[in-house]
Amino acid sequence: MLDKEEYQLIIDASVLYYLEGKTQSEVAKTLYLSRPKVSRLLKKARELQIVDITINYQNDEFEKLQSEIRRTFDLPHVVISKTLSDKNDTLTEVGKAAAKELLMLLHEDMTLGISWGKHVRTTAKYLKKTAYDNMRIVELFGAISYDMDQTDMLSIGRSISSKLGGKLYPLPSPIYINDPIARKAIVETPLIKGTLNMIENCDLILTGIGSIYSNTLQTLWDNYVDNEMKSQIVKNGGIGFVLAHFFDQNGNFLDMEVNDNVIGIKTESIKNKKIIAVASGEKKAKAILGALRGGLIDTLVSDEATLNYVLQLNEKLK
């Protein structure tokens, strides 16, 4: 937690450096600080989003790629960020672009459904604080583990609700319940039933797109999906998942128990909701391609290299 004096120093250094165009040495001299101290203050300003640096990457190549993605997959909207040499930096750029896009879609008196994962978490991180009246944030399915880090929905939901001035509605249930009697009993409890009704009526969904080859999926394998079911998912052509539901290369949801057993949003609702998906990386390209082919999303936020690879895969896998 910063004290008032440190915070004011960050503001003063940022104004002198970014707005007045002084060098770090000149800032140091003005504020009677060392140059390394000024460098640390400026870094902290970016980390705390006191300073928000935006680079407009839009150019002819981006516009051409956007048009090709929209035309090829009949996708209403695509947002492209620059691919950087470090994958974590690329993730940051994708998250910033997604946060900006999400704010353009939000309005008062609406329900935002959320998923989990590093892309959604990064989007939440870079959301600007903007208060909306009667904003509801609802978890779209149950928990995948008791031992999740900040990629889980509860952490993400708290972050988003605090920035949007909304109320968070968790779904306190396991993500999958295989026993039909137990599942029926749980979904009929007043708390769960109320949240499920809210899910059915949500106005907008923010989600990632998962690959069956991703590290994130290992948590699902370990906690809910046994080896036999995993083999069946692969055997049935499963290549990715969105909102806890597995789909094939053409974006068709698998006709399997694992999808039927989700406590949360159902496949029929996914097809009818307005969805903004945030995903990047070569490992996710097949899953992104499947989601695009199946028309599962309305807006895709990704990076230049990933989308070019998706187009290449689309030609190869015709």
mmCIF file of C-alpha atoms in Angstrom:
data_model
loop_
_atom_site.group_PDB
_atom_site.id
_atom_site.type_symbol
_atom_site.label_atom_id
_atom_site.label_comp_id
_atom_site.label_asym_id
_atom_site.label_seq_id
_atom_site.Cartn_x
_atom_site.Cartn_y
_atom_site.Cartn_z
ATOM 1 C CA MET A 1 0.000 0.000 0.000
ATOM 2 C CA LEU A 2 1.463 3.331 -1.078
ATOM 3 C CA ASP A 3 1.549 6.234 1.328
ATOM 4 C CA LYS A 4 0.371 9.667 0.168
ATOM 5 C CA GLU A 5 3.901 11.014 -0.248
ATOM 6 C CA GLU A 6 5.011 8.119 -2.495
ATOM 7 C CA TYR A 7 1.821 8.346 -4.537
ATOM 8 C CA GLN A 8 2.299 12.089 -5.084
ATOM 9 C CA LEU A 9 5.896 11.472 -6.184
ATOM 10 C CA ILE A 10 4.642 8.989 -8.779
ATOM 11 C CA ILE A 11 2.157 11.584 -10.067
ATOM 12 C CA ASP A 12 4.764 14.367 -10.155
ATOM 13 C CA ALA A 13 7.366 12.223 -11.915
ATOM 14 C CA SER A 14 4.791 11.024 -14.458
ATOM 15 C CA VAL A 15 3.615 14.543 -15.289
ATOM 16 C CA LEU A 16 7.160 15.808 -15.754
ATOM 17 C CA TYR A 17 8.276 12.826 -17.843
ATOM 18 C CA TYR A 18 5.206 11.975 -19.941
ATOM 19 C CA LEU A 19 3.426 15.332 -20.273
ATOM 20 C CA GLU A 20 6.234 17.873 -20.076
ATOM 21 C CA GLY A 21 8.753 15.728 -21.953
ATOM 22 C CA LYS A 22 11.606 16.026 -19.475
ATOM 23 C CA THR A 23 14.327 13.375 -19.380
ATOM 24 C CA GLN A 24 14.620 11.121 -16.343
ATOM 25 C CA SER A 25 17.743 13.043 -15.302
ATOM 26 C CA GLU A 26 15.828 16.328 -15.505
ATOM 27 C CA VAL A 27 12.947 14.845 -13.495
ATOM 28 C CA ALA A 28 15.416 13.637 -10.875
ATOM 29 C CA LYS A 29 16.958 17.092 -10.614
ATOM 30 C CA THR A 30 13.552 18.804 -10.358
ATOM 31 C CA LEU A 31 12.291 16.474 -7.623
ATOM 32 C CA TYR A 32 15.650 16.174 -5.804
ATOM 33 C CA LEU A 33 15.730 12.401 -6.404
ATOM 34 C CA SER A 34 18.221 9.957 -7.860
ATOM 35 C CA ARG A 35 17.725 8.854 -11.469
ATOM 36 C CA PRO A 36 17.171 5.160 -10.470
ATOM 37 C CA LYS A 37 14.467 6.347 -8.051
ATOM 38 C CA VAL A 38 12.728 8.198 -10.885
ATOM 39 C CA SER A 39 12.942 5.097 -13.075
ATOM 40 C CA ARG A 40 11.287 3.016 -10.332
ATOM 41 C CA LEU A 41 8.539 5.629 -9.880
ATOM 42 C CA LEU A 42 7.748 5.627 -13.605
ATOM 43 C CA LYS A 43 7.652 1.835 -13.666
ATOM 44 C CA LYS A 44 5.285 1.846 -10.675
ATOM 45 C CA ALA A 45 3.073 4.386 -12.479
ATOM 46 C CA ARG A 46 2.603 1.924 -15.349
ATOM 47 C CA GLU A 47 2.065 -1.048 -13.031
ATOM 48 C CA LEU A 48 -0.636 0.810 -11.076
ATOM 49 C CA GLN A 49 -2.191 2.083 -14.328
ATOM 50 C CA ILE A 50 -1.695 5.668 -13.185
ATOM 51 C CA VAL A 51 -0.086 6.021 -16.592
ATOM 52 C CA ASP A 52 -1.754 4.173 -19.465
ATOM 53 C CA ILE A 53 0.400 3.983 -22.581
ATOM 54 C CA THR A 54 -1.557 3.205 -25.744
ATOM 55 C CA ILE A 55 0.105 2.437 -29.063
ATOM 56 C CA ASN A 56 -2.149 2.539 -32.109
ATOM 57 C CA TYR A 57 -1.105 -0.530 -34.067
ATOM 58 C CA GLN A 58 -3.813 -0.178 -36.710
ATOM 59 C CA ASN A 59 -2.369 -0.241 -40.220
ATOM 60 C CA ASP A 60 -3.194 -1.619 -43.647
ATOM 61 C CA GLU A 61 -2.021 -5.116 -42.707
ATOM 62 C CA PHE A 62 -4.250 -5.175 -39.613
ATOM 63 C CA GLU A 63 -7.249 -3.947 -41.580
ATOM 64 C CA LYS A 64 -6.645 -6.594 -44.243
ATOM 65 C CA LEU A 65 -6.394 -9.308 -41.574
ATOM 66 C CA GLN A 66 -9.561 -8.066 -39.843
ATOM 67 C CA SER A 67 -11.478 -8.140 -43.118
ATOM 68 C CA GLU A 68 -10.246 -11.638 -43.949
ATOM 69 C CA ILE A 69 -11.204 -13.027 -40.522
ATOM 70 C CA ARG A 70 -14.657 -11.424 -40.682
ATOM 71 C CA ARG A 71 -15.287 -12.604 -44.235
ATOM 72 C CA THR A 72 -13.942 -16.131 -43.782
ATOM 73 C CA PHE A 73 -15.882 -16.900 -40.615
ATOM 74 C CA ASP A 74 -18.818 -14.510 -40.952
ATOM 75 C CA LEU A 75 -17.673 -12.957 -37.666
ATOM 76 C CA PRO A 76 -19.375 -9.695 -36.674
ATOM 77 C CA HIS A 77 -16.305 -8.143 -35.038
ATOM 78 C CA VAL A 78 -12.616 -8.860 -34.478
ATOM 79 C CA VAL A 79 -10.060 -6.854 -32.489
ATOM 80 C CA ILE A 80 -6.367 -7.420 -33.237
ATOM 81 C CA SER A 81 -3.395 -6.549 -31.052
ATOM 82 C CA LYS A 82 0.287 -6.631 -31.886
ATOM 83 C CA THR A 83 2.270 -9.849 -31.355
ATOM 84 C CA LEU A 84 5.354 -9.114 -29.267
ATOM 85 C CA SER A 85 8.494 -11.183 -28.753
ATOM 86 C CA ASP A 86 7.536 -12.146 -25.192
ATOM 87 C CA LYS A 87 4.299 -14.152 -24.898
ATOM 88 C CA ASN A 88 3.414 -12.494 -21.592
ATOM 89 C CA ASP A 89 3.728 -9.067 -23.222
ATOM 90 C CA THR A 90 1.484 -10.284 -26.034
ATOM 91 C CA LEU A 91 -1.052 -11.479 -23.452
ATOM 92 C CA THR A 92 -0.964 -8.036 -21.835
ATOM 93 C CA GLU A 93 -1.657 -6.329 -25.162
ATOM 94 C CA VAL A 94 -4.530 -8.703 -25.909
ATOM 95 C CA GLY A 95 -5.978 -8.131 -22.435
ATOM 96 C CA LYS A 96 -5.767 -4.352 -22.794
ATOM 97 C CA ALA A 97 -7.509 -4.508 -26.180
ATOM 98 C CA ALA A 98 -10.225 -6.764 -24.750
ATOM 99 C CA ALA A 99 -10.773 -4.461 -21.759
ATOM 100 C CA LYS A 100 -11.208 -1.490 -24.062
ATOM 101 C CA GLU A 101 -13.628 -3.433 -26.273
ATOM 102 C CA LEU A 102 -15.628 -4.694 -23.294
ATOM 103 C CA LEU A 103 -16.162 -1.166 -21.955
ATOM 104 C CA MET A 104 -17.611 -0.167 -25.324
ATOM 105 C CA LEU A 105 -20.223 -2.923 -25.013
ATOM 106 C CA LEU A 106 -21.281 -2.316 -21.422
ATOM 107 C CA HIS A 107 -24.188 -0.151 -20.330
ATOM 108 C CA GLU A 108 -26.335 0.429 -17.261
ATOM 109 C CA ASP A 109 -28.855 -2.146 -16.073
ATOM 110 C CA MET A 110 -27.279 -5.219 -17.608
ATOM 111 C CA THR A 111 -25.943 -8.640 -16.628
ATOM 112 C CA LEU A 112 -22.406 -9.608 -17.610
ATOM 113 C CA GLY A 113 -21.579 -13.314 -17.535
ATOM 114 C CA ILE A 114 -17.956 -14.253 -16.876
ATOM 115 C CA SER A 115 -15.694 -17.254 -17.306
ATOM 116 C CA TRP A 116 -12.157 -17.884 -15.986
ATOM 117 C CA GLY A 117 -8.596 -18.213 -17.273
ATOM 118 C CA LYS A 118 -5.552 -16.032 -17.823
ATOM 119 C CA HIS A 119 -7.016 -14.103 -20.759
ATOM 120 C CA VAL A 120 -10.158 -13.136 -18.853
ATOM 121 C CA ARG A 121 -8.055 -12.334 -15.792
ATOM 122 C CA THR A 122 -5.795 -10.048 -17.838
ATOM 123 C CA THR A 123 -8.825 -8.338 -19.356
ATOM 124 C CA ALA A 124 -10.178 -7.719 -15.850
ATOM 125 C CA LYS A 125 -6.821 -6.338 -14.748
ATOM 126 C CA TYR A 126 -6.831 -3.630 -17.402
ATOM 127 C CA LEU A 127 -10.481 -2.591 -17.120
ATOM 128 C CA LYS A 128 -10.761 1.082 -16.291
ATOM 129 C CA LYS A 129 -12.837 1.951 -13.243
ATOM 130 C CA THR A 130 -16.248 2.889 -14.630
ATOM 131 C CA ALA A 131 -19.376 2.778 -12.469
ATOM 132 C CA TYR A 132 -22.634 1.523 -13.984
ATOM 133 C CA ASP A 133 -26.009 1.598 -12.267
ATOM 134 C CA ASN A 134 -27.570 -1.813 -11.676
ATOM 135 C CA MET A 135 -24.644 -3.760 -13.122
ATOM 136 C CA ARG A 136 -24.718 -7.488 -12.351
ATOM 137 C CA ILE A 137 -21.765 -9.847 -12.824
ATOM 138 C CA VAL A 138 -22.604 -13.543 -12.764
ATOM 139 C CA GLU A 139 -20.410 -16.653 -12.809
ATOM 140 C CA LEU A 140 -21.468 -18.856 -15.721
ATOM 141 C CA PHE A 141 -20.568 -22.239 -14.236
ATOM 142 C CA GLY A 142 -19.333 -23.872 -11.060
ATOM 143 C CA ALA A 143 -15.833 -24.045 -9.630
ATOM 144 C CA ILE A 144 -13.226 -26.305 -11.211
ATOM 145 C CA SER A 145 -11.007 -26.613 -8.155
ATOM 146 C CA TYR A 146 -10.636 -25.640 -4.514
ATOM 147 C CA ASP A 147 -7.022 -24.760 -5.229
ATOM 148 C CA MET A 148 -7.214 -22.158 -7.983
ATOM 149 C CA ASP A 149 -5.118 -19.014 -8.256
ATOM 150 C CA GLN A 150 -6.207 -15.645 -9.611
ATOM 151 C CA THR A 151 -7.392 -17.235 -12.861
ATOM 152 C CA ASP A 152 -10.556 -18.502 -11.138
ATOM 153 C CA MET A 153 -13.932 -16.851 -11.595
ATOM 154 C CA LEU A 154 -14.370 -15.661 -8.017
ATOM 155 C CA SER A 155 -11.152 -13.612 -8.099
ATOM 156 C CA ILE A 156 -11.935 -12.337 -11.585
ATOM 157 C CA GLY A 157 -15.527 -11.578 -10.640
ATOM 158 C CA ARG A 158 -14.488 -9.579 -7.604
ATOM 159 C CA SER A 159 -12.039 -7.592 -9.706
ATOM 160 C CA ILE A 160 -14.590 -6.822 -12.423
ATOM 161 C CA SER A 161 -17.418 -5.997 -10.017
ATOM 162 C CA SER A 162 -15.222 -3.595 -8.043
ATOM 163 C CA LYS A 163 -14.186 -1.761 -11.217
ATOM 164 C CA LEU A 164 -17.672 -1.586 -12.712
ATOM 165 C CA GLY A 165 -19.486 -0.809 -9.477
ATOM 166 C CA GLY A 166 -21.549 -3.956 -9.916
ATOM 167 C CA LYS A 167 -22.748 -6.804 -7.751
ATOM 168 C CA LEU A 168 -21.186 -10.253 -8.112
ATOM 169 C CA TYR A 169 -23.387 -13.342 -8.171
ATOM 170 C CA PRO A 170 -21.258 -16.484 -7.647
ATOM 171 C CA LEU A 171 -22.365 -20.002 -8.547
ATOM 172 C CA PRO A 172 -21.359 -22.035 -5.455
ATOM 173 C CA SER A 173 -21.262 -25.472 -7.028
ATOM 174 C CA PRO A 174 -18.791 -27.889 -8.608
ATOM 175 C CA ILE A 175 -18.461 -27.403 -12.361
ATOM 176 C CA TYR A 176 -19.610 -30.950 -13.144
ATOM 177 C CA ILE A 177 -21.942 -33.252 -11.218
ATOM 178 C CA ASN A 178 -22.166 -36.698 -12.769
ATOM 179 C CA ASP A 179 -24.897 -38.181 -10.589
ATOM 180 C CA PRO A 180 -28.282 -37.149 -12.080
ATOM 181 C CA ILE A 181 -30.132 -37.265 -8.748
ATOM 182 C CA ALA A 182 -27.511 -35.123 -7.006
ATOM 183 C CA ARG A 183 -27.415 -32.745 -9.970
ATOM 184 C CA LYS A 184 -31.190 -32.270 -9.952
ATOM 185 C CA ALA A 185 -31.192 -31.638 -6.206
ATOM 186 C CA ILE A 186 -28.451 -29.010 -6.471
ATOM 187 C CA VAL A 187 -29.945 -27.055 -9.372
ATOM 188 C CA GLU A 188 -33.283 -26.900 -7.550
ATOM 189 C CA THR A 189 -31.863 -25.251 -4.427
ATOM 190 C CA PRO A 190 -33.042 -21.590 -4.283
ATOM 191 C CA LEU A 191 -29.540 -20.061 -4.372
ATOM 192 C CA ILE A 192 -28.348 -22.103 -7.353
ATOM 193 C CA LYS A 193 -31.680 -21.820 -9.159
ATOM 194 C CA GLY A 194 -31.665 -18.032 -8.854
ATOM 195 C CA THR A 195 -28.161 -17.779 -10.271
ATOM 196 C CA LEU A 196 -28.978 -20.179 -13.118
ATOM 197 C CA ASN A 197 -31.975 -18.013 -14.031
ATOM 198 C CA MET A 198 -29.706 -14.981 -14.112
ATOM 199 C CA ILE A 199 -27.285 -16.888 -16.372
ATOM 200 C CA GLU A 200 -30.082 -17.663 -18.806
ATOM 201 C CA ASN A 201 -30.926 -13.956 -19.001
ATOM 202 C CA CYS A 202 -27.441 -12.457 -19.135
ATOM 203 C CA ASP A 203 -26.891 -9.770 -21.784
ATOM 204 C CA LEU A 204 -23.200 -10.267 -22.576
ATOM 205 C CA ILE A 205 -20.567 -12.934 -21.937
ATOM 206 C CA LEU A 206 -16.811 -12.500 -21.468
ATOM 207 C CA THR A 207 -14.869 -15.733 -21.914
ATOM 208 C CA GLY A 208 -11.652 -17.298 -23.055
ATOM 209 C CA ILE A 209 -11.315 -20.224 -25.453
ATOM 210 C CA GLY A 210 -9.595 -23.322 -24.104
ATOM 211 C CA SER A 211 -7.607 -25.988 -25.906
ATOM 212 C CA ILE A 212 -7.611 -29.618 -24.783
ATOM 213 C CA TYR A 213 -3.826 -29.377 -24.984
ATOM 214 C CA SER A 214 -3.562 -26.436 -22.572
ATOM 215 C CA ASN A 215 -2.133 -26.563 -19.066
ATOM 216 C CA THR A 216 -5.347 -25.063 -17.663
ATOM 217 C CA LEU A 217 -7.306 -28.112 -18.706
ATOM 218 C CA GLN A 218 -5.142 -30.320 -16.504
ATOM 219 C CA THR A 219 -7.066 -29.021 -13.476
ATOM 220 C CA LEU A 220 -10.290 -30.257 -15.037
ATOM 221 C CA TRP A 221 -8.727 -33.626 -15.829
ATOM 222 C CA ASP A 222 -7.440 -33.978 -12.269
ATOM 223 C CA ASN A 223 -10.646 -32.955 -10.487
ATOM 224 C CA TYR A 224 -13.561 -33.999 -12.666
ATOM 225 C CA VAL A 225 -12.700 -35.806 -15.882
ATOM 226 C CA ASP A 226 -11.211 -39.272 -15.557
ATOM 227 C CA ASN A 227 -8.920 -40.894 -18.104
ATOM 228 C CA GLU A 228 -11.761 -42.775 -19.774
ATOM 229 C CA MET A 229 -13.777 -39.614 -20.316
ATOM 230 C CA LYS A 230 -10.673 -37.784 -21.528
ATOM 231 C CA SER A 231 -10.064 -40.532 -24.098
ATOM 232 C CA GLN A 232 -13.702 -40.288 -25.218
ATOM 233 C CA ILE A 233 -13.421 -36.527 -25.669
ATOM 234 C CA VAL A 234 -10.384 -36.975 -27.914
ATOM 235 C CA LYS A 235 -11.956 -39.943 -29.718
ATOM 236 C CA ASN A 236 -15.059 -37.858 -30.459
ATOM 237 C CA GLY A 237 -12.933 -35.140 -32.025
ATOM 238 C CA GLY A 238 -12.822 -32.720 -29.127
ATOM 239 C CA ILE A 239 -10.239 -29.983 -29.686
ATOM 240 C CA GLY A 240 -11.359 -27.165 -27.427
ATOM 241 C CA PHE A 241 -13.827 -25.901 -24.863
ATOM 242 C CA VAL A 242 -15.725 -22.720 -24.186
ATOM 243 C CA LEU A 243 -17.631 -22.037 -20.970
ATOM 244 C CA ALA A 244 -16.796 -25.594 -19.761
ATOM 245 C CA HIS A 245 -18.333 -27.259 -22.845
ATOM 246 C CA PHE A 246 -16.200 -29.272 -25.265
ATOM 247 C CA PHE A 247 -16.495 -28.868 -29.036
ATOM 248 C CA ASP A 248 -14.948 -30.341 -32.195
ATOM 249 C CA GLN A 249 -12.976 -28.793 -35.068
ATOM 250 C CA ASN A 250 -16.147 -27.430 -36.654
ATOM 251 C CA GLY A 251 -17.434 -25.910 -33.430
ATOM 252 C CA ASN A 252 -20.067 -28.556 -32.794
ATOM 253 C CA PHE A 253 -20.564 -29.301 -29.108
ATOM 254 C CA LEU A 254 -19.820 -32.930 -28.304
ATOM 255 C CA ASP A 255 -22.853 -35.067 -27.582
ATOM 256 C CA MET A 256 -21.383 -36.400 -24.358
ATOM 257 C CA GLU A 257 -22.227 -36.599 -20.668
ATOM 258 C CA VAL A 258 -19.394 -34.260 -19.757
ATOM 259 C CA ASN A 259 -21.240 -31.398 -21.487
ATOM 260 C CA ASP A 260 -24.628 -32.427 -20.125
ATOM 261 C CA ASN A 261 -23.274 -32.516 -16.571
ATOM 262 C CA VAL A 262 -22.170 -28.856 -16.418
ATOM 263 C CA ILE A 263 -23.725 -26.858 -13.597
ATOM 264 C CA GLY A 264 -24.189 -23.536 -15.296
ATOM 265 C CA ILE A 265 -24.821 -22.243 -18.774
ATOM 266 C CA LYS A 266 -26.062 -24.767 -21.349
ATOM 267 C CA THR A 267 -25.006 -25.231 -24.966
ATOM 268 C CA GLU A 268 -28.313 -23.887 -26.288
ATOM 269 C CA SER A 269 -27.767 -20.637 -24.403
ATOM 270 C CA ILE A 270 -24.160 -20.319 -25.572
ATOM 271 C CA LYS A 271 -25.344 -20.355 -29.183
ATOM 272 C CA ASN A 272 -27.846 -17.579 -28.528
ATOM 273 C CA LYS A 273 -25.811 -15.210 -26.361
ATOM 274 C CA LYS A 274 -23.678 -12.238 -27.339
ATOM 275 C CA ILE A 275 -20.132 -13.425 -26.594
ATOM 276 C CA ILE A 276 -16.801 -11.633 -26.562
ATOM 277 C CA ALA A 277 -13.959 -14.179 -26.550
ATOM 278 C CA VAL A 278 -10.356 -13.372 -25.659
ATOM 279 C CA ALA A 279 -7.730 -15.898 -26.785
ATOM 280 C CA SER A 280 -4.229 -15.976 -28.204
ATOM 281 C CA GLY A 281 -1.272 -18.277 -28.745
ATOM 282 C CA GLU A 282 -0.432 -20.945 -31.302
ATOM 283 C CA LYS A 283 -1.471 -23.746 -28.912
ATOM 284 C CA LYS A 284 -5.004 -22.364 -28.907
ATOM 285 C CA ALA A 285 -5.253 -21.842 -32.655
ATOM 286 C CA LYS A 286 -7.172 -25.065 -33.390
ATOM 287 C CA ALA A 287 -9.650 -24.324 -30.620
ATOM 288 C CA ILE A 288 -10.088 -20.733 -31.836
ATOM 289 C CA LEU A 289 -10.651 -22.058 -35.355
ATOM 290 C CA GLY A 290 -13.309 -24.472 -34.089
ATOM 291 C CA ALA A 291 -15.124 -21.725 -32.192
ATOM 292 C CA LEU A 292 -15.070 -19.500 -35.288
ATOM 293 C CA ARG A 293 -16.307 -22.248 -37.584
ATOM 294 C CA GLY A 294 -19.137 -23.040 -35.207
ATOM 295 C CA GLY A 295 -20.209 -19.414 -34.902
ATOM 296 C CA LEU A 296 -19.891 -19.651 -31.139
ATOM 297 C CA ILE A 297 -18.691 -16.074 -30.643
ATOM 298 C CA ASP A 298 -19.609 -12.578 -31.814
ATOM 299 C CA THR A 299 -16.389 -10.708 -31.042
ATOM 300 C CA LEU A 300 -12.885 -12.172 -31.004
ATOM 301 C CA VAL A 301 -9.926 -10.391 -29.435
ATOM 302 C CA SER A 302 -6.569 -11.923 -30.337
ATOM 303 C CA ASP A 303 -3.123 -11.052 -31.658
ATOM 304 C CA GLU A 304 -1.839 -10.779 -35.212
ATOM 305 C CA ALA A 305 0.314 -13.930 -35.275
ATOM 306 C CA THR A 306 -2.403 -16.139 -33.772
ATOM 307 C CA LEU A 307 -5.010 -14.993 -36.283
ATOM 308 C CA ASN A 308 -2.678 -15.495 -39.229
ATOM 309 C CA TYR A 309 -2.014 -19.023 -37.986
ATOM 310 C CA VAL A 310 -5.765 -19.641 -37.595
ATOM 311 C CA LEU A 311 -6.245 -18.694 -41.253
ATOM 312 C CA GLN A 312 -3.448 -21.066 -42.287
ATOM 313 C CA LEU A 313 -5.020 -23.891 -40.284
ATOM 314 C CA ASN A 314 -8.380 -23.193 -41.834
ATOM 315 C CA GLU A 315 -6.896 -23.777 -45.292
ATOM 316 C CA LYS A 316 -5.002 -26.865 -44.179
ATOM 317 C CA LEU A 317 -7.948 -28.489 -42.371
ATOM 318 C CA LYS A 318 -10.607 -27.979 -45.033
#
